mmCIF file of C-alpha atoms and ligand atoms in Angstrom:
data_model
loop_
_atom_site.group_PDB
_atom_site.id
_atom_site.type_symbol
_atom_site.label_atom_id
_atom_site.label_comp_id
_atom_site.label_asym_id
_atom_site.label_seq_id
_atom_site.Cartn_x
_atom_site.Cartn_y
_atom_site.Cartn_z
ATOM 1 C CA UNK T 187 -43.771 -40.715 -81.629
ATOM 2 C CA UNK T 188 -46.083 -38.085 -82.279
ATOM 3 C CA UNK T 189 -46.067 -35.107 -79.913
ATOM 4 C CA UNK T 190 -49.475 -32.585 -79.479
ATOM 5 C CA UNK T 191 -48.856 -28.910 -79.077
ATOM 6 C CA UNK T 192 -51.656 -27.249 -77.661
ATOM 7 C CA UNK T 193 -51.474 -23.697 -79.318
ATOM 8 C CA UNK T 194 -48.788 -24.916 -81.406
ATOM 9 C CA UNK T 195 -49.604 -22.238 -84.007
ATOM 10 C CA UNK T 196 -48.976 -19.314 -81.604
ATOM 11 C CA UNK T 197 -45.803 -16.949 -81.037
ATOM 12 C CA UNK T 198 -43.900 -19.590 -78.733
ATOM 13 C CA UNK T 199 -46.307 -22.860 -80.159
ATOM 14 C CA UNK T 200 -45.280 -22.482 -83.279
ATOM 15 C CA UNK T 201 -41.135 -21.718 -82.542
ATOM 16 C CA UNK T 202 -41.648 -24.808 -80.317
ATOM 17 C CA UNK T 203 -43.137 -27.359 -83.547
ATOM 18 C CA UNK T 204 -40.466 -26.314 -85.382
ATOM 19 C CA UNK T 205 -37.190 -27.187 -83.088
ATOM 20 C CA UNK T 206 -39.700 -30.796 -82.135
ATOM 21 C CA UNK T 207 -39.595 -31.127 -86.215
ATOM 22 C CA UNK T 208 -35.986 -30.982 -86.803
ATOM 23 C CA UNK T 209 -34.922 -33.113 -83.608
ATOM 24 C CA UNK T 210 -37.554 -35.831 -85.829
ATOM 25 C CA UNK T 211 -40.719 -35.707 -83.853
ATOM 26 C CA UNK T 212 -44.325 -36.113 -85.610
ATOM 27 C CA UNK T 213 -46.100 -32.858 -84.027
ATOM 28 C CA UNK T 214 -49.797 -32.466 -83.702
ATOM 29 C CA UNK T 215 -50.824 -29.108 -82.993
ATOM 30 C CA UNK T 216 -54.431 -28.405 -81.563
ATOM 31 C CA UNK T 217 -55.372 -24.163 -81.800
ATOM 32 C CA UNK T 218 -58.116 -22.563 -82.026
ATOM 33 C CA UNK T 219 -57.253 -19.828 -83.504
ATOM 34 C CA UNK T 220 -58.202 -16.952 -81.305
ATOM 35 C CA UNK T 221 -54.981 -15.589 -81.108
ATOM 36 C CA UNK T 222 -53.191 -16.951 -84.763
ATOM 37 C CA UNK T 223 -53.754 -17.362 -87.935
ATOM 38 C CA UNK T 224 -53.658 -20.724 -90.175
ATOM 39 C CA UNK T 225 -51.171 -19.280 -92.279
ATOM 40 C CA UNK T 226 -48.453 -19.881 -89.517
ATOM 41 C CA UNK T 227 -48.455 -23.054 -90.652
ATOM 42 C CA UNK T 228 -47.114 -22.222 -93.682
ATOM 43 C CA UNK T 229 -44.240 -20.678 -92.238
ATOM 44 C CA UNK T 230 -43.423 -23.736 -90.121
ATOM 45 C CA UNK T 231 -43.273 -25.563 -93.862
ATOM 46 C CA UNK T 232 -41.717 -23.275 -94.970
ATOM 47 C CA UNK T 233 -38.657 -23.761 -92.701
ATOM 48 C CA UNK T 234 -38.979 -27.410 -91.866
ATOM 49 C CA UNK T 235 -40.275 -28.895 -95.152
ATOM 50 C CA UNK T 236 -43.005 -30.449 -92.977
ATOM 51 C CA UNK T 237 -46.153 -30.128 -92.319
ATOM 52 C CA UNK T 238 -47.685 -30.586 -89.000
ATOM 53 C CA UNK T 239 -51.049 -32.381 -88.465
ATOM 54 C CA UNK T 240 -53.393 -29.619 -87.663
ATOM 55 C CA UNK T 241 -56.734 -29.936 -85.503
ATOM 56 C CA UNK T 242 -58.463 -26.814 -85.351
ATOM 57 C CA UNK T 243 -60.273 -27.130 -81.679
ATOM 58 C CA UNK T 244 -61.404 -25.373 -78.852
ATOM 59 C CA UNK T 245 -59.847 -26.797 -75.584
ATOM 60 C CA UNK T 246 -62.310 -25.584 -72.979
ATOM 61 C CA UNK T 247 -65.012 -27.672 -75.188
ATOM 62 C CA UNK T 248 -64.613 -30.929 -73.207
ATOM 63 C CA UNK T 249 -66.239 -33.303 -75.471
ATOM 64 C CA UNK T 250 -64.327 -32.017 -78.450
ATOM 65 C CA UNK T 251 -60.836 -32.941 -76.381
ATOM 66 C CA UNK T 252 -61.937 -36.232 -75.578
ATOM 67 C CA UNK T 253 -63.002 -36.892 -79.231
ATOM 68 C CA UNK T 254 -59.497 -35.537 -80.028
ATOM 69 C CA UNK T 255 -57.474 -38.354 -77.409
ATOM 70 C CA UNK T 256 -59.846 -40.783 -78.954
ATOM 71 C CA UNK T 257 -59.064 -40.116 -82.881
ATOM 72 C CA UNK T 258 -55.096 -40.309 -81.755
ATOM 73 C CA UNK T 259 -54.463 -42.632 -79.180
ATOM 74 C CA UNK T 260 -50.881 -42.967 -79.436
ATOM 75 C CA UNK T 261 -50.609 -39.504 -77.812
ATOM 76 C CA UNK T 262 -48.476 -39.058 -74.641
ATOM 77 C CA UNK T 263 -46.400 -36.349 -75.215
ATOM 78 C CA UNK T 264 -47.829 -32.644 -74.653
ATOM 79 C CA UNK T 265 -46.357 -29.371 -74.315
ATOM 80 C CA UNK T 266 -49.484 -27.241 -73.715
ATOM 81 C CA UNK T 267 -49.138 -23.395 -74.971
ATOM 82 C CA UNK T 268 -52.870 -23.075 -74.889
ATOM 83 C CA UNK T 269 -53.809 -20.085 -72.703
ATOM 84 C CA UNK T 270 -55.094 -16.209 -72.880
ATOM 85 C CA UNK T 271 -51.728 -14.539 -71.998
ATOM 86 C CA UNK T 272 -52.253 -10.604 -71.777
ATOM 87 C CA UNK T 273 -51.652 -9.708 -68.672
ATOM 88 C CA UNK T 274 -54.186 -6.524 -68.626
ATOM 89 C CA UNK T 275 -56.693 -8.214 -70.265
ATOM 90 C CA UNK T 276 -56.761 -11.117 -67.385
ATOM 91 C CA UNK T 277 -57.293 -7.988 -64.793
ATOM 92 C CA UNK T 278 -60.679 -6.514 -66.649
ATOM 93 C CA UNK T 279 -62.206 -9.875 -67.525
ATOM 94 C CA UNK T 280 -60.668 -12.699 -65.130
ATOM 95 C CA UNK T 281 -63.752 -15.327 -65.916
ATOM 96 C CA UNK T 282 -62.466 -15.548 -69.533
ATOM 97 C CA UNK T 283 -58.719 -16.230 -68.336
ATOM 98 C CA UNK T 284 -59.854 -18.492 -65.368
ATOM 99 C CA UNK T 285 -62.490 -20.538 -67.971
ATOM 100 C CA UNK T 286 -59.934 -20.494 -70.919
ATOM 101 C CA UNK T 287 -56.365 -21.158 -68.880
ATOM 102 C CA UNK T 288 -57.602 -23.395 -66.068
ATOM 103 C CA UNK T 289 -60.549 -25.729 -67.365
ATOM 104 C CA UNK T 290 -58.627 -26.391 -70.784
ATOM 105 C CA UNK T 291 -55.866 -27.582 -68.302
ATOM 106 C CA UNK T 292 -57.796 -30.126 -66.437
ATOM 107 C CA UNK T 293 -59.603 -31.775 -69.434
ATOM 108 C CA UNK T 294 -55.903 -32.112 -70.908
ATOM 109 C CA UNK T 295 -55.091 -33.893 -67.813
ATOM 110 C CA UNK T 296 -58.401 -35.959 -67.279
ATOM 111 C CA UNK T 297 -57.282 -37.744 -71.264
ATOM 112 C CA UNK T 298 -53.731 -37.971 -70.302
ATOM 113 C CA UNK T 299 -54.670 -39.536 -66.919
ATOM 114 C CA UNK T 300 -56.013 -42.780 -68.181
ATOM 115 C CA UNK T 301 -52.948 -43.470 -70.317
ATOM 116 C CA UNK T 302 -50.206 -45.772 -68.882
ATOM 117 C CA UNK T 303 -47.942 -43.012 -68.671
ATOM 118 C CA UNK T 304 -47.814 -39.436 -70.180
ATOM 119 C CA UNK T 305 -44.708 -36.763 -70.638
ATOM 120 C CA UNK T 306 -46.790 -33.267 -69.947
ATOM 121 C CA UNK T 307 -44.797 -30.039 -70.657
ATOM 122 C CA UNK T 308 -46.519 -26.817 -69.057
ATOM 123 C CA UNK T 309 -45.897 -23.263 -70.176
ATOM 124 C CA UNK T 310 -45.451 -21.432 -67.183
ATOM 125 C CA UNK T 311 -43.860 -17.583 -66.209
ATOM 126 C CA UNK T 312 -41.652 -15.791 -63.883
ATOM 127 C CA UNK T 313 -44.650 -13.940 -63.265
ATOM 128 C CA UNK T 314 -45.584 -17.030 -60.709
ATOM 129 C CA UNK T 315 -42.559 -15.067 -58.378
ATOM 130 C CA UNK T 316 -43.995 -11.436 -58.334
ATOM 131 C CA UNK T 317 -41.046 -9.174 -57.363
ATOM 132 C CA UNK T 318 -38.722 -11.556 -55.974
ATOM 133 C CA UNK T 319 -36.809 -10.564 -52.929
ATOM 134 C CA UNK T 320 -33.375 -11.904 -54.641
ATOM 135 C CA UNK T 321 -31.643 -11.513 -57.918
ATOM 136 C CA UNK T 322 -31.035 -13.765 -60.419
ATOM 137 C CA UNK T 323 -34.332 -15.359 -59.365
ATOM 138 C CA UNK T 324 -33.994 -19.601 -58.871
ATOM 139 C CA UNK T 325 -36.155 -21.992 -58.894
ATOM 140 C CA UNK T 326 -36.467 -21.871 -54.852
ATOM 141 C CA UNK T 327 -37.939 -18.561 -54.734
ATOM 142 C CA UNK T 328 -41.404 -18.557 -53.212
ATOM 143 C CA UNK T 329 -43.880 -18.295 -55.429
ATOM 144 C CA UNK T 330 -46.099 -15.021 -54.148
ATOM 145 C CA UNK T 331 -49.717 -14.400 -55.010
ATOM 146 C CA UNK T 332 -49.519 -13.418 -58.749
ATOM 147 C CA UNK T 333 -50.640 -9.584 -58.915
ATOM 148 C CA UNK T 334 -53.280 -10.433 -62.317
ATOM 149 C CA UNK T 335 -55.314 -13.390 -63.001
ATOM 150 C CA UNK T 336 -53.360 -14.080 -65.818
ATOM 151 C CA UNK T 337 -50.295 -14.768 -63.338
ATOM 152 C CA UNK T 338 -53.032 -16.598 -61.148
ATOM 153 C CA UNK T 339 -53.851 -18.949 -63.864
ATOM 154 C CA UNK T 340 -50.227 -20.075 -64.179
ATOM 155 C CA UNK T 341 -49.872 -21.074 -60.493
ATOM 156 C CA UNK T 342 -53.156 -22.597 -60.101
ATOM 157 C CA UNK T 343 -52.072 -24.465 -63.381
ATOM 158 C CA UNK T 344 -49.070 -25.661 -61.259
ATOM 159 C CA UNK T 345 -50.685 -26.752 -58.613
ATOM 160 C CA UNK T 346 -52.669 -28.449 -60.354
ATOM 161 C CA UNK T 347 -50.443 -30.426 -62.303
ATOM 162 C CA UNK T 348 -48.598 -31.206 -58.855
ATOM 163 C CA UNK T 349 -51.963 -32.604 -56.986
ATOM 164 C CA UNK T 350 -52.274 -35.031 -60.245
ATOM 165 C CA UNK T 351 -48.849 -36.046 -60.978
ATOM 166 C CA UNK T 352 -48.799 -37.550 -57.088
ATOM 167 C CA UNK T 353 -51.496 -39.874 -57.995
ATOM 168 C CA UNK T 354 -51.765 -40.634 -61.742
ATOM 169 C CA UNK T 355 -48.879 -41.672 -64.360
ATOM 170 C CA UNK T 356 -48.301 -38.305 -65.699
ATOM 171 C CA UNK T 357 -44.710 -36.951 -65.559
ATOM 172 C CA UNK T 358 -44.497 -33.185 -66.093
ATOM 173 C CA UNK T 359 -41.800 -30.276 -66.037
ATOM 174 C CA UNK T 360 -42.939 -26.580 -65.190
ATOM 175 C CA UNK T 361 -40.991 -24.377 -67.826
ATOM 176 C CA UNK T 362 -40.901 -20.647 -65.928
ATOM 177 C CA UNK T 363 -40.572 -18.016 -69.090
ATOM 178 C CA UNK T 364 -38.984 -15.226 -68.768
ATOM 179 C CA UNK T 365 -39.206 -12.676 -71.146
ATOM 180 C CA UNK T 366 -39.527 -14.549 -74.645
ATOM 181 C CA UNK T 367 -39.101 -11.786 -77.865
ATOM 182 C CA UNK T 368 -37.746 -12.225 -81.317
ATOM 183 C CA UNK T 369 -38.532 -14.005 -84.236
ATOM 184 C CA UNK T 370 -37.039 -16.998 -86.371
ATOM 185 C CA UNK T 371 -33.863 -16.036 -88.074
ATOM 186 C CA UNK T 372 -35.626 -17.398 -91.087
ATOM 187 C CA UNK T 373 -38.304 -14.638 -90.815
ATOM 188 C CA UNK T 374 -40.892 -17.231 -91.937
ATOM 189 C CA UNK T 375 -42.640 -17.075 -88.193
ATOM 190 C CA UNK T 376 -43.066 -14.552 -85.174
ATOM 191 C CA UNK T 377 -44.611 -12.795 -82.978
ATOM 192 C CA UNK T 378 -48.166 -11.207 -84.456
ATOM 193 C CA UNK T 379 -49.453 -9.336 -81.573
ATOM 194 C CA UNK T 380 -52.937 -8.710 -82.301
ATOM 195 C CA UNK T 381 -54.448 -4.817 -81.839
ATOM 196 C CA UNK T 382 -52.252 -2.438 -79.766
ATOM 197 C CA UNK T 383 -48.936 -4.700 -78.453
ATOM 198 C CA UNK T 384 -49.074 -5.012 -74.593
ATOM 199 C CA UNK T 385 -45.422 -6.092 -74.750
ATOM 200 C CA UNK T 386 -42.694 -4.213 -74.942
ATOM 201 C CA UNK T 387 -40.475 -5.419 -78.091
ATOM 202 C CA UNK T 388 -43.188 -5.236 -79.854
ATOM 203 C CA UNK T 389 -44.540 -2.157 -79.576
ATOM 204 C CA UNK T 390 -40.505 -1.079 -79.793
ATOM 205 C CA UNK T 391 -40.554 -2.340 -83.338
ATOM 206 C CA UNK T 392 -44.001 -1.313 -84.458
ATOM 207 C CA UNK T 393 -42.989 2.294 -83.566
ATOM 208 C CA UNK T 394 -39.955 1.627 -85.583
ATOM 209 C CA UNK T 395 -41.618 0.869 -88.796
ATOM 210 C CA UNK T 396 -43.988 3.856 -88.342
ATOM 211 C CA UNK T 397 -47.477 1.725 -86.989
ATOM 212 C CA UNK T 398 -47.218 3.556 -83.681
ATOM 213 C CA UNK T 399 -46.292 7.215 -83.494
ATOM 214 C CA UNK T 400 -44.009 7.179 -79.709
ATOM 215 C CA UNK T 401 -43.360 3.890 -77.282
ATOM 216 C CA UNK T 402 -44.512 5.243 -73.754
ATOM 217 C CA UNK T 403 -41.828 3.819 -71.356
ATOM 218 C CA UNK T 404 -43.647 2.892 -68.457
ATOM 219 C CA UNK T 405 -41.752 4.721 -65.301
ATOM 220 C CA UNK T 406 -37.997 6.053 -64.830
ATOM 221 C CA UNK T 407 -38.151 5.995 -61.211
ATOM 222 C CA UNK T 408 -37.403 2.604 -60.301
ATOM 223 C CA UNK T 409 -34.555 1.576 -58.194
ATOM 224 C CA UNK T 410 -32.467 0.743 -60.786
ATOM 225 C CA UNK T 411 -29.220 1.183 -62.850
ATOM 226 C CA UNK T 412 -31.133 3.882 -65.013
ATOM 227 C CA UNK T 413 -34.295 4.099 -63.454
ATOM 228 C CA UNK T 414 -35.899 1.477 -65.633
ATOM 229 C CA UNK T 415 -37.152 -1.355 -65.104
ATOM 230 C CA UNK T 416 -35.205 -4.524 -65.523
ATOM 231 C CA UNK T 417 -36.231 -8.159 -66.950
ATOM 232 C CA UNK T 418 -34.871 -10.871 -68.523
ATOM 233 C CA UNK T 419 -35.222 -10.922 -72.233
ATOM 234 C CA UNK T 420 -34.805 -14.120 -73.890
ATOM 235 C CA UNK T 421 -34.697 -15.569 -77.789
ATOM 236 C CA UNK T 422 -37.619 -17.167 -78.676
ATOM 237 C CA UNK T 423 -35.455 -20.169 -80.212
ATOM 238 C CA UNK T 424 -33.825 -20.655 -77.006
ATOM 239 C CA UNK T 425 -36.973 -20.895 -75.651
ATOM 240 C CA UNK T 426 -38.046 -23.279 -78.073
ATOM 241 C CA UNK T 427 -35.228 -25.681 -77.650
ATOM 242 C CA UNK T 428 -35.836 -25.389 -73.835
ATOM 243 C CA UNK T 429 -39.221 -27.318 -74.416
ATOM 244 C CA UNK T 430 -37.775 -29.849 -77.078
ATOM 245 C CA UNK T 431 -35.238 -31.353 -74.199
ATOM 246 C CA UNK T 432 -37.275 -30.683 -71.857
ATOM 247 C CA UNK T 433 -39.871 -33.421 -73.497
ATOM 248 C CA UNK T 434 -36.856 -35.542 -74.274
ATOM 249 C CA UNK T 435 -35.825 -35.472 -70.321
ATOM 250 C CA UNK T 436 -39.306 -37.122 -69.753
ATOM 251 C CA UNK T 437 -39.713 -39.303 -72.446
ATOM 252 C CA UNK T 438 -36.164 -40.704 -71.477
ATOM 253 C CA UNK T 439 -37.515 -40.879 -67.766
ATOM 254 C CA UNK T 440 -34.266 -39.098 -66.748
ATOM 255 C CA UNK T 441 -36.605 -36.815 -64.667
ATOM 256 C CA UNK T 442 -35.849 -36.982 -60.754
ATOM 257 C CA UNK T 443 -39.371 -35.897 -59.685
ATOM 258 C CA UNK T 444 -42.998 -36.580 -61.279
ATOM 259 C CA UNK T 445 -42.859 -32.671 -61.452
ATOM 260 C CA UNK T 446 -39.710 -30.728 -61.852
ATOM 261 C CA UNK T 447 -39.630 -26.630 -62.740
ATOM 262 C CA UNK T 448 -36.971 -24.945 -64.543
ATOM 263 C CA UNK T 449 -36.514 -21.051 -65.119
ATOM 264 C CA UNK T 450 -36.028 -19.639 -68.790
ATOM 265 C CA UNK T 451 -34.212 -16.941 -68.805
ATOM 266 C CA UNK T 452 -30.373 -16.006 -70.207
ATOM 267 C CA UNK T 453 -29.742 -14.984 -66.673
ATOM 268 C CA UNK T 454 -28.847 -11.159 -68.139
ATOM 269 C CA UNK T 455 -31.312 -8.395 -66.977
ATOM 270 C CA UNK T 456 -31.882 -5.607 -69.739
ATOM 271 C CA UNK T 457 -33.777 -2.066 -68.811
ATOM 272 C CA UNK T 458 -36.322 -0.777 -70.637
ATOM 273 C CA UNK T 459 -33.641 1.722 -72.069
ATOM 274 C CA UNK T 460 -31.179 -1.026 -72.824
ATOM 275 C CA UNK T 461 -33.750 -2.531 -74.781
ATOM 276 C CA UNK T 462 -34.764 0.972 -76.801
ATOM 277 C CA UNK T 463 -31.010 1.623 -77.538
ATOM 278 C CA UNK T 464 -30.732 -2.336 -78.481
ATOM 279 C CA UNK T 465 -33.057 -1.597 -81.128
ATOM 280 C CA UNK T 466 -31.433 1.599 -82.064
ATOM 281 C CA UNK T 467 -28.246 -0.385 -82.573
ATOM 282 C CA UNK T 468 -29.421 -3.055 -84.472
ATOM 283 C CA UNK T 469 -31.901 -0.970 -86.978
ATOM 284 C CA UNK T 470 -29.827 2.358 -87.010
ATOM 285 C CA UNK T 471 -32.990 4.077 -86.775
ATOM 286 C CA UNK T 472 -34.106 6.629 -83.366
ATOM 287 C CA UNK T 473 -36.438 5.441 -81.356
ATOM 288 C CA UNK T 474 -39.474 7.949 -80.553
ATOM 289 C CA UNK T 475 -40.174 7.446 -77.098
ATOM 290 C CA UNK T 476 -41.711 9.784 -73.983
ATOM 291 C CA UNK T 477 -41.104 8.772 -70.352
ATOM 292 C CA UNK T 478 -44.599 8.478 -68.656
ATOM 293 C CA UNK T 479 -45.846 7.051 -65.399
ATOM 294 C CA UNK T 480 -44.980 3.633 -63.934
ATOM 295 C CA UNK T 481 -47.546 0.939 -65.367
ATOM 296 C CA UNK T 482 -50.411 -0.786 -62.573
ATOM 297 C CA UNK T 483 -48.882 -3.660 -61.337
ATOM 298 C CA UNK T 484 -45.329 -3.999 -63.144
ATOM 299 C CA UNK T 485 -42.170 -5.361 -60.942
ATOM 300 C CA UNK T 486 -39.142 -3.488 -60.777
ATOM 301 C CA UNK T 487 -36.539 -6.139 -61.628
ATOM 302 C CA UNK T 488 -36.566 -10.249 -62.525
ATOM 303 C CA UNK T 489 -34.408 -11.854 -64.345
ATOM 304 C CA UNK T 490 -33.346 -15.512 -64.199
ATOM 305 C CA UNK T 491 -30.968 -17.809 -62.396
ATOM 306 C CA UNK T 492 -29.659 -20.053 -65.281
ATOM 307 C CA UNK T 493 -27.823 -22.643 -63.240
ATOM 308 C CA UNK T 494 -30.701 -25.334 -62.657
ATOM 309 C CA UNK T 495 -31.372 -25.592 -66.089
ATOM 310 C CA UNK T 496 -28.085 -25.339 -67.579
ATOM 311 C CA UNK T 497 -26.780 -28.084 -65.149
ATOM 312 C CA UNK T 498 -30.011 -30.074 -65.259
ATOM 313 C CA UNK T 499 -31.368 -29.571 -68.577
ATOM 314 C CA UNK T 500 -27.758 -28.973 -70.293
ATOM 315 C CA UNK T 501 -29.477 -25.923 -71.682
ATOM 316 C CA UNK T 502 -28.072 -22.492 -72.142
ATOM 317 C CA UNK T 503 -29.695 -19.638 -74.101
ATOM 318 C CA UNK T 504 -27.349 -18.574 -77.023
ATOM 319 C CA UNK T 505 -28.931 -15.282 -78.544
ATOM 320 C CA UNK T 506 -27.899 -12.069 -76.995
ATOM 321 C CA UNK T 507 -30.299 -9.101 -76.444
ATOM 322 C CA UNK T 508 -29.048 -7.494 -80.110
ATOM 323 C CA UNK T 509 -29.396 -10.864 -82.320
ATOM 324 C CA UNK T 510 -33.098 -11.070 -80.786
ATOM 325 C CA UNK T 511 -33.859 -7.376 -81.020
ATOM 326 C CA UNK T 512 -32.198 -7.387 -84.963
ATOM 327 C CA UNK T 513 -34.784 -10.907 -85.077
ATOM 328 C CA UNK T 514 -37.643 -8.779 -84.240
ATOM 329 C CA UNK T 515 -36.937 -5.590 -86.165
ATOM 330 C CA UNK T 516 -36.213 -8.151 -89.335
ATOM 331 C CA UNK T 517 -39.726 -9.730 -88.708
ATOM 332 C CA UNK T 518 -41.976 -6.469 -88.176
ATOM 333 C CA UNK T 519 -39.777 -5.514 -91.537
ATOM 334 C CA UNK T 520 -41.449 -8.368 -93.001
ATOM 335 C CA UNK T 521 -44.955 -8.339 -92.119
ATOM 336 C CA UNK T 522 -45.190 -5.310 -93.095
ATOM 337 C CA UNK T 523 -43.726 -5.219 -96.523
HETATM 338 C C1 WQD F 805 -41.619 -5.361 -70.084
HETATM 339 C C2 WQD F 805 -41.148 -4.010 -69.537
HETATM 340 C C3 WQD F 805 -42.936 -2.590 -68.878
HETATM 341 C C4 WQD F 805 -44.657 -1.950 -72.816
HETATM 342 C C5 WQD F 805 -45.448 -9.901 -69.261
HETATM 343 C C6 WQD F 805 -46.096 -11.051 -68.508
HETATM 344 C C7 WQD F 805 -45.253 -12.294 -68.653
HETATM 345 C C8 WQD F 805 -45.056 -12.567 -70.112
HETATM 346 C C9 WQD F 805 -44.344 -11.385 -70.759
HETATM 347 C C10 WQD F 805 -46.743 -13.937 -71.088
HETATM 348 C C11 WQD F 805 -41.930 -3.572 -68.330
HETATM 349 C C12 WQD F 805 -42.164 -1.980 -70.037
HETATM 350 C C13 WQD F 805 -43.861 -2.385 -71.772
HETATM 351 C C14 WQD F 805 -44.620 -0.577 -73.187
HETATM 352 C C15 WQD F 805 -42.991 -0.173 -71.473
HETATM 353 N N1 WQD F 805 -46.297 -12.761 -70.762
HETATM 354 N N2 WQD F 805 -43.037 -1.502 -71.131
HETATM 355 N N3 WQD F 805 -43.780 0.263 -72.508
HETATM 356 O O1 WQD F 805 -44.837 -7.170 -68.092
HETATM 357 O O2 WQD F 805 -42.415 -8.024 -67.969
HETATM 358 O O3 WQD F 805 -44.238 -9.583 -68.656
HETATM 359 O O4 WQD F 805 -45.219 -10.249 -70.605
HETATM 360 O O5 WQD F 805 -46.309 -15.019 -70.957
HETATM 361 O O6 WQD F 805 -45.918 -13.369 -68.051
HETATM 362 O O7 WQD F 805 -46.140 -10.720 -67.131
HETATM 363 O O8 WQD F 805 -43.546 -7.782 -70.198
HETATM 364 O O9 WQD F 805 -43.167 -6.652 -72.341
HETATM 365 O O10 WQD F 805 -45.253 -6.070 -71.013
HETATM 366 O O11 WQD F 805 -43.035 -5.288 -70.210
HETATM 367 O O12 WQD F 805 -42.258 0.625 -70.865
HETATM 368 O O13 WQD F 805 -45.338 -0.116 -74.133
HETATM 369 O O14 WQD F 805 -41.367 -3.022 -70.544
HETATM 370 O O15 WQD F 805 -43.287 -1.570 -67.934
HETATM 371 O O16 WQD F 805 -41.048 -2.880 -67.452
HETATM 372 P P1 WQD F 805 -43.754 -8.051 -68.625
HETATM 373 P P2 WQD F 805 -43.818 -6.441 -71.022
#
């Protein structure tokens, strides 16, 4: 059974080919490179002792995808990473995210329409709930009108997916991402944040090897515990394993619905300080950091309600906040040796 991962050699992508790998699956990973390097491939070999068939291709080039579902025909099984992801980015040039996140979408589905049946995974985000009203956030919550494009993309992308799951053979589940950090205990892949990190672990650990000079922590006014704000911070191998069962729901056809959406979280929110002193724990270095103003269009608080996917899924995330901040700090240590 061979499985395609669109952006499969990306932060999450490439975590995600490596858990498919060891449960036995063939992966086939399409990227095209605009936000990863070819040499992540090497680090999936490096930990799996296999080597994924790679097919360096531009998604939102419709003829090229079509030539793709023609050259492997035996391909049913997609979890698509695929899609511009900074959040800023999406608010200064919303074209590129609406061309790049939505279009690649629909000529995914157009291929996997004409099959007899297909098992689609989607990479979605909490981001779909804006500040939710209630805490931890389920599955029920509306979904609000995402405040960037980026978070736009992600429910249009849902949508979507719902409108042509009614009417064609395609099964799919909606995987809702929390926060994902961290890195492969192995250290042979993670995150590699290109220019100046927009996230926040990150940016923690590039201060802490000396490639930043101070972390600005966006805000101290918020309604919280310490006047940071909260989120839901959660191992990138949990994650990873999320998808891997996820697929194997569908491809079982133990899925209730032709679309069914599960949260990612570990149901734990963390504050921006938390997450600083986390850090400080785990690399027994201090953390330069300067409190500054609140950051355009940030939430105060999400983290996730666990139970549908724990009870559903039979998934639980296992890292806590220090084994995926000590993950992190290892990797950065790494990268830049
Ligand atoms: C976390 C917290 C910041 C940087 C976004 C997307 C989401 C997903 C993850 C893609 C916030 C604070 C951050 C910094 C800071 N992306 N922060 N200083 O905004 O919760 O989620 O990234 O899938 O879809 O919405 O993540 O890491 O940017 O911020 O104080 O230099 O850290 O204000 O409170 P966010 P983040």
């Amino acid at each position: 059974m061979k499985i395609l991962v669109t952006g499969g050699l990306g932060f999450i992508g490439s975590h995600t080919v490596v858990e498919l790998q060891n449960e036995g699956f063939e992966v086939v990973i399409i990227d095209n490179l605009s936000n990863s390097t070819e040499e992540v491939l090497d680090g999936i070999v490096a930990i799996t002792g296999k080597k994924p068939i790679f097919e360096k291709l531009d998604l939102r080039e419709k003829n090229a995808v079509q030539d793709f579902f023609k050259k492997y025909q035996d391909m049913s099984g997609v979890i698509h990473f695929a899609a511009s992801k900074a959040v800023g980015e999406s608010v200064i040039n919303p074209l590129l995210y609406y061309e790049n996140n939505i279009s690649t979408l629909v000529y995914l589905l157009q291929e996997l329409q004409q099959k007899p049946e297909a098992s689609f995974i989607f990479s979605s985000s909490c981001t779909v709930y804006g500040q939710a009203e209630k805490m931890p956030i389920t599955e029920n919550a509306p979904v609000q009108q995402p405040i960037s494009p980026y978070g736009n993309t992600k429910k249009i992308g849902e949508e979507i997916i719902a409108d042509t799951a009614k009417v064609t053979n395609i099964n799919a589940i909606l995987l809702r991402y929390f926060n994902p950090i961290g890195s492969h205990p192995t250290t042979q892949i993670g995150e590699l944040p290109i220019g100046v990190p927009q996230n926040l672990v990150p940016f923690i650990t590039q201060t802490g090897i000396g490639l930043r000079q101070e972390l600005a922590v966006f805000g101290d006014d918020y309604p919280t515990a310490d006047g940071t704000a909260v989120r839901d911070y959660i191992h990138v191998v949990d994650l990873a394993k999320a998808h891997v069962i996820a697929l194997q729901r569908l491809l079982d056809k133990q899925n209730l619905d032709k679309v069914e959406t599960f949260n990612l979280g570990t149901g734990t929110g963390s504050s921006v300080l938390e997450v600083i002193h986390s850090f400080e724990k785990v690399s027994d270095k201090k953390l330069t950091y300067k409190i500054m103003g609140r950051r355009e269009g940030d939430i105060t608080e999400a983290y996730a309600s666990t139970t549908k996917a724990n009870e559903v899924l039979g998934w639980k995330a296992k890292f806590t906040l220090d084994q995926a901040m000590d993950s992190a700090w290892k990797w950065e240590q790494k990268i830049r040796s």
